[in-house]
Short mmCIF file of C-alpha atoms in Angstrom, two decimals:
data_model
loop_
_atom_site.label_atom_id
_atom_site.label_comp_id
_atom_site.label_asym_id
_atom_site.label_seq_id
_atom_site.Cartn_x
_atom_site.Cartn_y
_atom_site.Cartn_z
CA UNK A 1 345.76 -21.09 239.95
CA UNK A 2 348.17 -18.18 240.00
CA UNK A 3 347.12 -15.19 242.09
CA UNK A 4 347.15 -11.74 240.49
CA UNK A 5 346.77 -9.69 243.68
CA UNK A 6 347.42 -10.25 247.38
CA UNK A 7 345.70 -8.33 250.15
CA UNK A 8 342.93 -8.65 252.70
CA UNK A 9 339.18 -8.35 253.05
CA UNK A 10 338.21 -5.69 255.57
CA UNK A 11 335.00 -6.84 257.28
CA UNK A 12 334.46 -4.25 260.01
CA UNK A 13 337.32 -4.94 262.45
CA UNK A 14 337.86 -8.37 260.95
CA UNK A 15 340.71 -8.70 258.45
CA UNK A 16 340.85 -11.76 256.19
CA UNK A 17 344.09 -12.32 254.21
CA UNK A 18 343.18 -13.40 250.67
CA UNK A 19 344.60 -13.98 247.20
CA UNK A 20 342.83 -12.73 244.09
CA UNK A 21 342.55 -15.30 241.27
CA UNK A 22 341.00 -14.89 237.82
CA UNK A 23 337.69 -16.79 237.68
CA UNK A 24 337.43 -16.76 233.89
CA UNK A 25 339.64 -17.48 230.90
CA UNK A 26 339.30 -16.70 227.23
CA UNK A 27 339.17 -19.53 224.69
CA UNK A 28 338.78 -17.30 221.66
CA UNK A 29 341.06 -17.95 218.71
CA UNK A 30 343.59 -15.15 218.19
CA UNK A 31 345.43 -14.27 215.01
CA UNK A 32 348.77 -12.63 214.29
CA UNK A 33 349.31 -9.93 211.73
CA UNK A 34 351.55 -11.09 208.91
CA UNK A 35 353.07 -9.77 205.71
CA UNK A 36 350.87 -11.35 203.00
CA UNK A 37 353.72 -11.54 200.47
CA UNK A 38 356.12 -13.66 202.52
CA UNK A 39 354.19 -14.58 205.72
CA UNK A 40 356.52 -12.62 207.98
CA UNK A 41 355.23 -11.44 211.38
CA UNK A 42 354.25 -7.81 211.73
CA UNK A 43 355.45 -6.44 215.06
CA UNK A 44 354.91 -3.15 216.83
CA UNK A 45 357.92 -1.39 218.14
CA UNK A 46 357.85 1.29 220.82
CA UNK A 47 359.54 4.28 219.31
CA UNK A 48 360.21 7.68 220.86
CA UNK A 49 358.74 10.42 218.71
CA UNK A 50 361.50 12.87 219.54
CA UNK A 51 364.51 10.60 219.01
CA UNK A 52 362.88 8.34 216.42
CA UNK A 53 364.42 5.26 217.96
CA UNK A 54 363.09 2.13 219.69
CA UNK A 55 362.91 2.45 223.48
CA UNK A 56 363.29 -0.54 225.89
CA UNK A 57 360.61 -1.18 228.54
CA UNK A 58 362.93 -0.03 231.35
CA UNK A 59 362.90 3.49 229.93
CA UNK A 60 359.10 3.72 229.56
CA UNK A 61 357.09 5.53 232.23
CA UNK A 62 353.60 7.10 232.67
CA UNK A 63 352.35 10.49 231.60
CA UNK A 64 349.04 12.35 231.70
CA UNK A 65 347.98 14.17 228.54
CA UNK A 66 346.55 17.57 229.34
CA UNK A 67 343.76 19.28 227.40
CA UNK A 68 346.27 21.29 225.35
CA UNK A 69 348.13 18.12 224.35
CA UNK A 70 351.07 18.58 226.68
CA UNK A 71 352.29 15.50 228.64
CA UNK A 72 352.65 15.68 232.43
CA UNK A 73 354.99 12.91 233.74
CA UNK A 74 353.60 10.80 236.64
CA UNK A 75 355.94 8.50 238.51
CA UNK A 76 355.22 5.42 240.60
CA UNK A 77 356.42 7.37 243.64
CA UNK A 78 353.81 10.05 242.95
CA UNK A 79 351.05 7.43 242.88
CA UNK A 80 352.35 5.67 245.99
CA UNK A 81 351.89 8.84 248.06
CA UNK A 82 348.17 9.08 247.20
CA UNK A 83 345.81 8.29 250.13
CA UNK A 84 344.19 5.11 248.76
CA UNK A 85 343.04 2.98 251.71
CA UNK A 86 342.04 0.19 249.35
CA UNK A 87 345.50 -0.21 247.81
CA UNK A 88 345.88 -3.59 249.53
CA UNK A 89 342.42 -4.02 250.99
CA UNK A 90 339.01 -5.06 249.72
CA UNK A 91 336.91 -2.83 251.93
CA UNK A 92 333.29 -3.98 252.38
CA UNK A 93 331.03 -0.93 252.64
CA UNK A 94 327.51 -2.46 252.58
CA UNK A 95 325.37 -5.58 252.20
CA UNK A 96 322.45 -5.40 249.75
CA UNK A 97 320.01 -7.83 248.04
CA UNK A 98 321.47 -9.30 244.85
CA UNK A 99 318.64 -7.93 242.68
CA UNK A 100 319.75 -4.40 243.55
CA UNK A 101 322.77 -4.81 241.30
CA UNK A 102 322.18 -3.94 237.65
CA UNK A 103 323.84 -6.57 235.40
CA UNK A 104 325.06 -3.67 233.23
CA UNK A 105 327.54 -2.84 236.00
CA UNK A 106 329.15 -6.29 236.16
CA UNK A 107 332.63 -6.74 234.77
CA UNK A 108 335.48 -9.19 235.34
CA UNK A 109 335.04 -12.04 237.83
CA UNK A 110 337.54 -13.23 240.43
CA UNK A 111 337.81 -15.92 243.11
CA UNK A 112 338.96 -14.91 246.56
CA UNK A 113 341.11 -17.61 248.18
CA UNK A 114 342.00 -17.66 251.86
CA UNK A 115 345.72 -16.90 252.27
CA UNK A 116 347.10 -19.26 254.89
CA UNK A 117 345.59 -21.34 257.68
CA UNK A 118 344.77 -18.38 260.03
CA UNK A 119 342.51 -16.93 257.32
CA UNK A 120 340.32 -20.06 257.09
CA UNK A 121 338.10 -19.24 260.09
CA UNK A 122 337.22 -15.59 259.25
CA UNK A 123 336.91 -16.53 255.56
CA UNK A 124 334.36 -19.25 256.40
CA UNK A 125 332.53 -16.86 258.75
CA UNK A 126 332.04 -14.27 255.99
CA UNK A 127 331.02 -16.96 253.48
CA UNK A 128 328.35 -18.44 255.77
CA UNK A 129 327.09 -14.98 256.74
CA UNK A 130 326.57 -14.14 253.06
CA UNK A 131 324.76 -17.45 252.52
CA UNK A 132 322.38 -16.98 255.42
CA UNK A 133 321.59 -13.35 254.68
CA UNK A 134 321.04 -14.09 250.96
CA UNK A 135 322.75 -10.79 250.25
CA UNK A 136 325.87 -9.64 248.43
CA UNK A 137 328.63 -7.42 249.75
CA UNK A 138 329.56 -4.15 248.04
CA UNK A 139 333.25 -3.37 248.35
CA UNK A 140 335.94 -0.98 247.13
CA UNK A 141 339.41 -2.15 246.09
CA UNK A 142 342.38 -0.97 244.05
CA UNK A 143 343.79 -2.97 241.15
CA UNK A 144 346.20 -2.05 238.35
CA UNK A 145 346.61 1.51 239.45
CA UNK A 146 342.98 2.51 239.98
CA UNK A 147 340.28 2.17 242.61
CA UNK A 148 337.39 -0.05 241.64
CA UNK A 149 333.99 -1.17 242.86
CA UNK A 150 333.23 -4.84 243.49
CA UNK A 151 330.48 -7.23 244.54
CA UNK A 152 331.18 -10.26 246.72
CA UNK A 153 328.93 -13.33 246.56
CA UNK A 154 329.17 -17.04 247.32
CA UNK A 155 329.76 -19.59 244.55
CA UNK A 156 329.67 -23.15 245.92
CA UNK A 157 332.09 -22.94 248.90
CA UNK A 158 334.09 -20.00 247.56
CA UNK A 159 333.70 -16.24 247.83
CA UNK A 160 333.70 -14.71 244.35
CA UNK A 161 334.06 -11.03 243.45
CA UNK A 162 332.69 -9.28 240.37
CA UNK A 163 334.23 -6.01 239.32
CA UNK A 164 331.53 -3.34 238.99
CA UNK A 165 331.45 -0.18 236.95
CA UNK A 166 330.90 3.01 238.88
CA UNK A 167 327.33 4.32 238.55
CA UNK A 168 328.45 7.30 236.47
CA UNK A 169 330.08 4.93 233.98
CA UNK A 170 326.71 3.52 232.92
CA UNK A 171 325.33 5.45 229.96
CA UNK A 172 321.65 6.35 229.85
CA UNK A 173 319.81 4.62 226.96
CA UNK A 174 318.78 7.89 225.35
CA UNK A 175 317.84 7.68 221.68
CA UNK A 176 318.08 3.88 221.64
CA UNK A 177 314.40 2.94 221.88
CA UNK A 178 312.25 3.18 218.69
CA UNK A 179 311.06 6.71 218.00
CA UNK A 180 307.72 5.73 216.50
CA UNK A 181 304.84 4.40 218.56
CA UNK A 182 304.17 0.73 217.91
CA UNK A 183 301.08 -1.21 218.95
CA UNK A 184 301.56 -4.89 219.74
CA UNK A 185 298.43 -7.01 219.35
CA UNK A 186 297.41 -9.71 221.81
CA UNK A 187 297.68 -12.35 219.08
CA UNK A 188 301.33 -11.41 218.54
CA UNK A 189 302.03 -11.54 222.27
CA UNK A 190 300.34 -14.96 222.48
CA UNK A 191 302.56 -16.28 219.70
CA UNK A 192 305.64 -14.78 221.37
CA UNK A 193 304.65 -16.51 224.62
CA UNK A 194 304.16 -19.78 222.74
CA UNK A 195 307.62 -19.44 221.20
CA UNK A 196 309.18 -18.74 224.60
CA UNK A 197 307.43 -21.79 226.07
CA UNK A 198 308.55 -23.94 223.15
CA UNK A 199 312.18 -22.90 223.44
CA UNK A 200 311.92 -23.43 227.20
CA UNK A 201 315.03 -23.62 229.37
CA UNK A 202 318.53 -24.78 228.52
CA UNK A 203 321.48 -26.19 230.40
CA UNK A 204 323.98 -23.42 229.81
CA UNK A 205 326.83 -25.92 230.18
CA UNK A 206 325.75 -27.51 226.88
CA UNK A 207 326.29 -24.28 224.91
CA UNK A 208 329.54 -23.84 223.01
CA UNK A 209 331.27 -21.47 220.61
CA UNK A 210 330.38 -22.67 217.10
CA UNK A 211 332.54 -20.01 215.46
CA UNK A 212 335.65 -21.02 217.40
CA UNK A 213 335.13 -24.68 216.43
CA UNK A 214 334.72 -23.68 212.77
CA UNK A 215 337.97 -21.66 212.88
CA UNK A 216 339.81 -24.59 214.49
CA UNK A 217 338.53 -26.95 211.78
CA UNK A 218 339.64 -24.45 209.13
CA UNK A 219 343.15 -24.23 210.61
CA UNK A 220 343.42 -28.03 210.93
CA UNK A 221 342.36 -28.48 207.29
CA UNK A 222 345.00 -26.01 206.10
CA UNK A 223 347.68 -27.74 208.19
CA UNK A 224 346.76 -31.09 206.60
CA UNK A 225 346.66 -29.53 203.14
CA UNK A 226 342.98 -30.36 202.73
CA UNK A 227 340.45 -28.06 201.13
CA UNK A 228 338.19 -26.75 203.92
CA UNK A 229 334.62 -27.95 203.76
CA UNK A 230 332.19 -25.36 202.47
CA UNK A 231 329.63 -24.09 204.93
CA UNK A 232 326.24 -22.55 204.34
CA UNK A 233 326.55 -18.75 204.42
CA UNK A 234 325.08 -17.07 207.44
CA UNK A 235 322.14 -14.70 207.08
CA UNK A 236 322.88 -11.10 206.29
CA UNK A 237 321.14 -10.01 209.48
CA UNK A 238 319.65 -7.03 207.69
CA UNK A 239 316.51 -5.39 208.98
CA UNK A 240 313.96 -6.74 206.53
CA UNK A 241 310.26 -5.95 206.69
CA UNK A 242 308.56 -9.24 207.53
CA UNK A 243 305.13 -10.57 208.36
CA UNK A 244 305.53 -10.71 212.13
CA UNK A 245 302.68 -13.13 212.75
CA UNK A 246 303.89 -15.52 210.05
CA UNK A 247 307.45 -15.32 211.36
CA UNK A 248 306.30 -16.12 214.90
CA UNK A 249 304.18 -19.03 213.69
CA UNK A 250 307.09 -20.47 211.70
CA UNK A 251 309.43 -19.96 214.64
CA UNK A 252 307.10 -21.87 216.97
CA UNK A 253 306.75 -24.67 214.41
CA UNK A 254 310.51 -24.96 213.83
CA UNK A 255 311.31 -24.84 217.55
CA UNK A 256 308.75 -27.55 218.23
CA UNK A 257 310.20 -29.71 215.44
CA UNK A 258 313.74 -29.17 216.73
CA UNK A 259 312.66 -30.48 220.12
CA UNK A 260 311.23 -33.62 218.54
CA UNK A 261 307.62 -32.77 219.26
CA UNK A 262 304.70 -33.86 217.11
CA UNK A 263 303.08 -31.48 214.68
CA UNK A 264 299.95 -31.33 216.82
CA UNK A 265 301.78 -30.01 219.85
CA UNK A 266 304.01 -31.30 222.61
CA UNK A 267 304.41 -34.99 223.39
CA UNK A 268 301.64 -36.45 225.47
CA UNK A 269 304.10 -37.30 228.21
CA UNK A 270 305.38 -33.78 228.52
CA UNK A 271 302.86 -32.81 231.19
CA UNK A 272 303.41 -29.25 232.28
CA UNK A 273 305.85 -28.78 229.46
CA UNK A 274 303.16 -28.95 226.81
CA UNK A 275 303.21 -26.26 224.20
CA UNK A 276 300.29 -24.28 222.89
CA UNK A 277 299.49 -25.18 219.29
CA UNK A 278 299.30 -22.33 216.83
CA UNK A 279 296.30 -22.73 214.49
CA UNK A 280 295.89 -20.23 211.63
CA UNK A 281 292.49 -18.56 211.48
CA UNK A 282 290.26 -19.50 208.50
CA UNK A 283 286.85 -18.24 207.38
CA UNK A 284 284.00 -20.72 207.40
CA UNK A 285 281.88 -21.07 204.23
CA UNK A 286 278.19 -20.26 204.44
CA UNK A 287 277.34 -23.51 202.62
CA UNK A 288 277.65 -26.81 204.35
CA UNK A 289 280.16 -29.12 202.69
CA UNK A 290 278.51 -32.35 201.45
CA UNK A 291 279.60 -35.44 203.29
CA UNK A 292 281.26 -38.27 201.39
CA UNK A 293 279.36 -41.53 201.64
CA UNK A 294 280.73 -44.52 199.76
CA UNK A 295 282.76 -42.24 197.52
CA UNK A 296 279.69 -40.31 196.28
CA UNK A 297 278.36 -36.97 197.34
CA UNK A 298 275.06 -37.23 199.20
CA UNK A 299 272.52 -34.44 199.27
CA UNK A 300 272.15 -32.29 202.31
CA UNK A 301 270.79 -34.29 205.21
CA UNK A 302 268.57 -31.46 206.33
CA UNK A 303 267.06 -30.99 202.83
CA UNK A 304 266.51 -34.74 202.33
CA UNK A 305 264.85 -35.07 205.71
CA UNK A 306 262.58 -32.12 205.00
CA UNK A 307 261.55 -33.57 201.65
CA UNK A 308 260.83 -36.98 203.18
CA UNK A 309 258.69 -35.41 205.89
CA UNK A 310 256.76 -33.34 203.34
CA UNK A 311 256.19 -36.43 201.15
CA UNK A 312 255.01 -38.47 204.11
CA UNK A 313 252.59 -35.72 205.14
CA UNK A 314 251.23 -35.45 201.55
CA UNK A 315 250.74 -39.23 201.29
CA UNK A 316 248.99 -39.31 204.64
CA UNK A 317 246.66 -36.51 203.57
CA UNK A 318 245.80 -38.27 200.26
CA UNK A 319 245.15 -41.59 201.99
CA UNK A 320 242.88 -39.96 204.56
CA UNK A 321 240.95 -38.16 201.83
CA UNK A 322 240.45 -41.39 199.87
CA UNK A 323 239.25 -43.28 202.94
CA UNK A 324 236.80 -40.51 203.78
CA UNK A 325 235.39 -40.40 200.25
CA UNK A 326 235.10 -44.19 200.11
CA UNK A 327 233.39 -44.29 203.45
CA UNK A 328 230.88 -41.69 202.37
CA UNK A 329 230.24 -43.43 199.08
CA UNK A 330 229.81 -46.80 200.77
CA UNK A 331 227.40 -45.34 203.33
CA UNK A 332 225.13 -43.80 200.63
CA UNK A 333 225.08 -46.92 198.46
CA UNK A 334 224.12 -49.07 201.39
CA UNK A 335 221.28 -46.80 202.25
CA UNK A 336 220.03 -46.75 198.69
CA UNK A 337 220.21 -50.49 198.38
CA UNK A 338 218.30 -50.91 201.68
CA UNK A 339 215.61 -48.50 200.64
CA UNK A 340 215.19 -50.21 197.25
CA UNK A 341 214.92 -53.61 198.87
CA UNK A 342 212.28 -52.39 201.22
CA UNK A 343 210.28 -50.89 198.30
CA UNK A 344 210.54 -54.12 196.28
CA UNK A 345 209.32 -56.21 199.21
CA UNK A 346 206.38 -53.85 199.75
CA UNK A 347 205.45 -54.03 196.07
CA UNK A 348 205.54 -57.84 196.12
CA UNK A 349 203.28 -57.90 199.18
CA UNK A 350 200.85 -55.50 197.51
CA UNK A 351 200.75 -57.63 194.35
CA UNK A 352 200.18 -60.79 196.36
CA UNK A 353 197.29 -59.20 198.20
CA UNK A 354 195.74 -58.13 194.93
CA UNK A 355 196.08 -61.63 193.49
CA UNK A 356 194.62 -63.23 196.55
CA UNK A 357 191.66 -60.84 196.52
CA UNK A 358 190.92 -61.58 192.89
CA UNK A 359 191.07 -65.34 193.43
CA UNK A 360 188.61 -65.06 196.34
CA UNK A 361 186.21 -63.11 194.21
CA UNK A 362 186.33 -65.73 191.43
CA UNK A 363 185.68 -68.57 193.83
CA UNK A 364 182.66 -66.87 195.32
CA UNK A 365 181.06 -66.34 191.93
#
């Protein structure tokens, strides 16, 4: 990789010769401006306002525009005389925990490569010191005509540097937050948590620029003289008033489906990765729903059981009453029959005695 800056890292009294290399590259598709009538390129020419003619790069210098609009020329010699100790040095000023750096400050990223064999030992020393301390180094350096702030950290076996904005270059978020007070319910937070859990983590290396691929396909189709395939239009992105709970529920359901999970929740083998199932709340009816038995509706079990018990009790009461009445009737009849029998026997005996007495009297006469 081609270096864009050569200098040294100043680490106390230790100086480490390094080369600055871009750590990132842009893959975005760029377009040229053309004349729509004939396809000719549209170019910008550098023209002097006073002479109204094109000026070559060798005749172009720097100038500072004052408040009244006047231009004050600044030469390279003027800038070279300025006391900038970081003109060729990345000066480390402090070591701080990484979480002390606000991501809003981070800018371009660079790799710092050791310049030559003598730089290998101090370079490795600084790298291992950063690893063991689990801190990052804050440094000042000059690049492209201005002094900048940077953060040094370890990436694999290389020291990387992120350009940082100066603290006064970060704007306060005044007037950005919603003006009105909004209350978020626990149910909405629970659904948001469920959606976050469902989306889970992602391997960032698998993400790609869909728009760039679509533009490349469009260009390839035009080169081949083929009509580009139509694509579904993207959403308008407008701020529509929506049912937040319904939107969260649908989002959880769609995310779960996209991950190949069952409708009832996460796969049984997912373990800790299981996802909370969102169940809409429904009101229960006051009447019990009849159960289906053999395709017919049966009466309420509780009502049927109560009727059977009442019928059994009524039958038992009637049976007991009949038995009692019969017993009483049988007892009285028996007594009557016994009494009558006794009276009949007594009458027969009395008649026999009378007959016997009469016979005796006749015989004696």
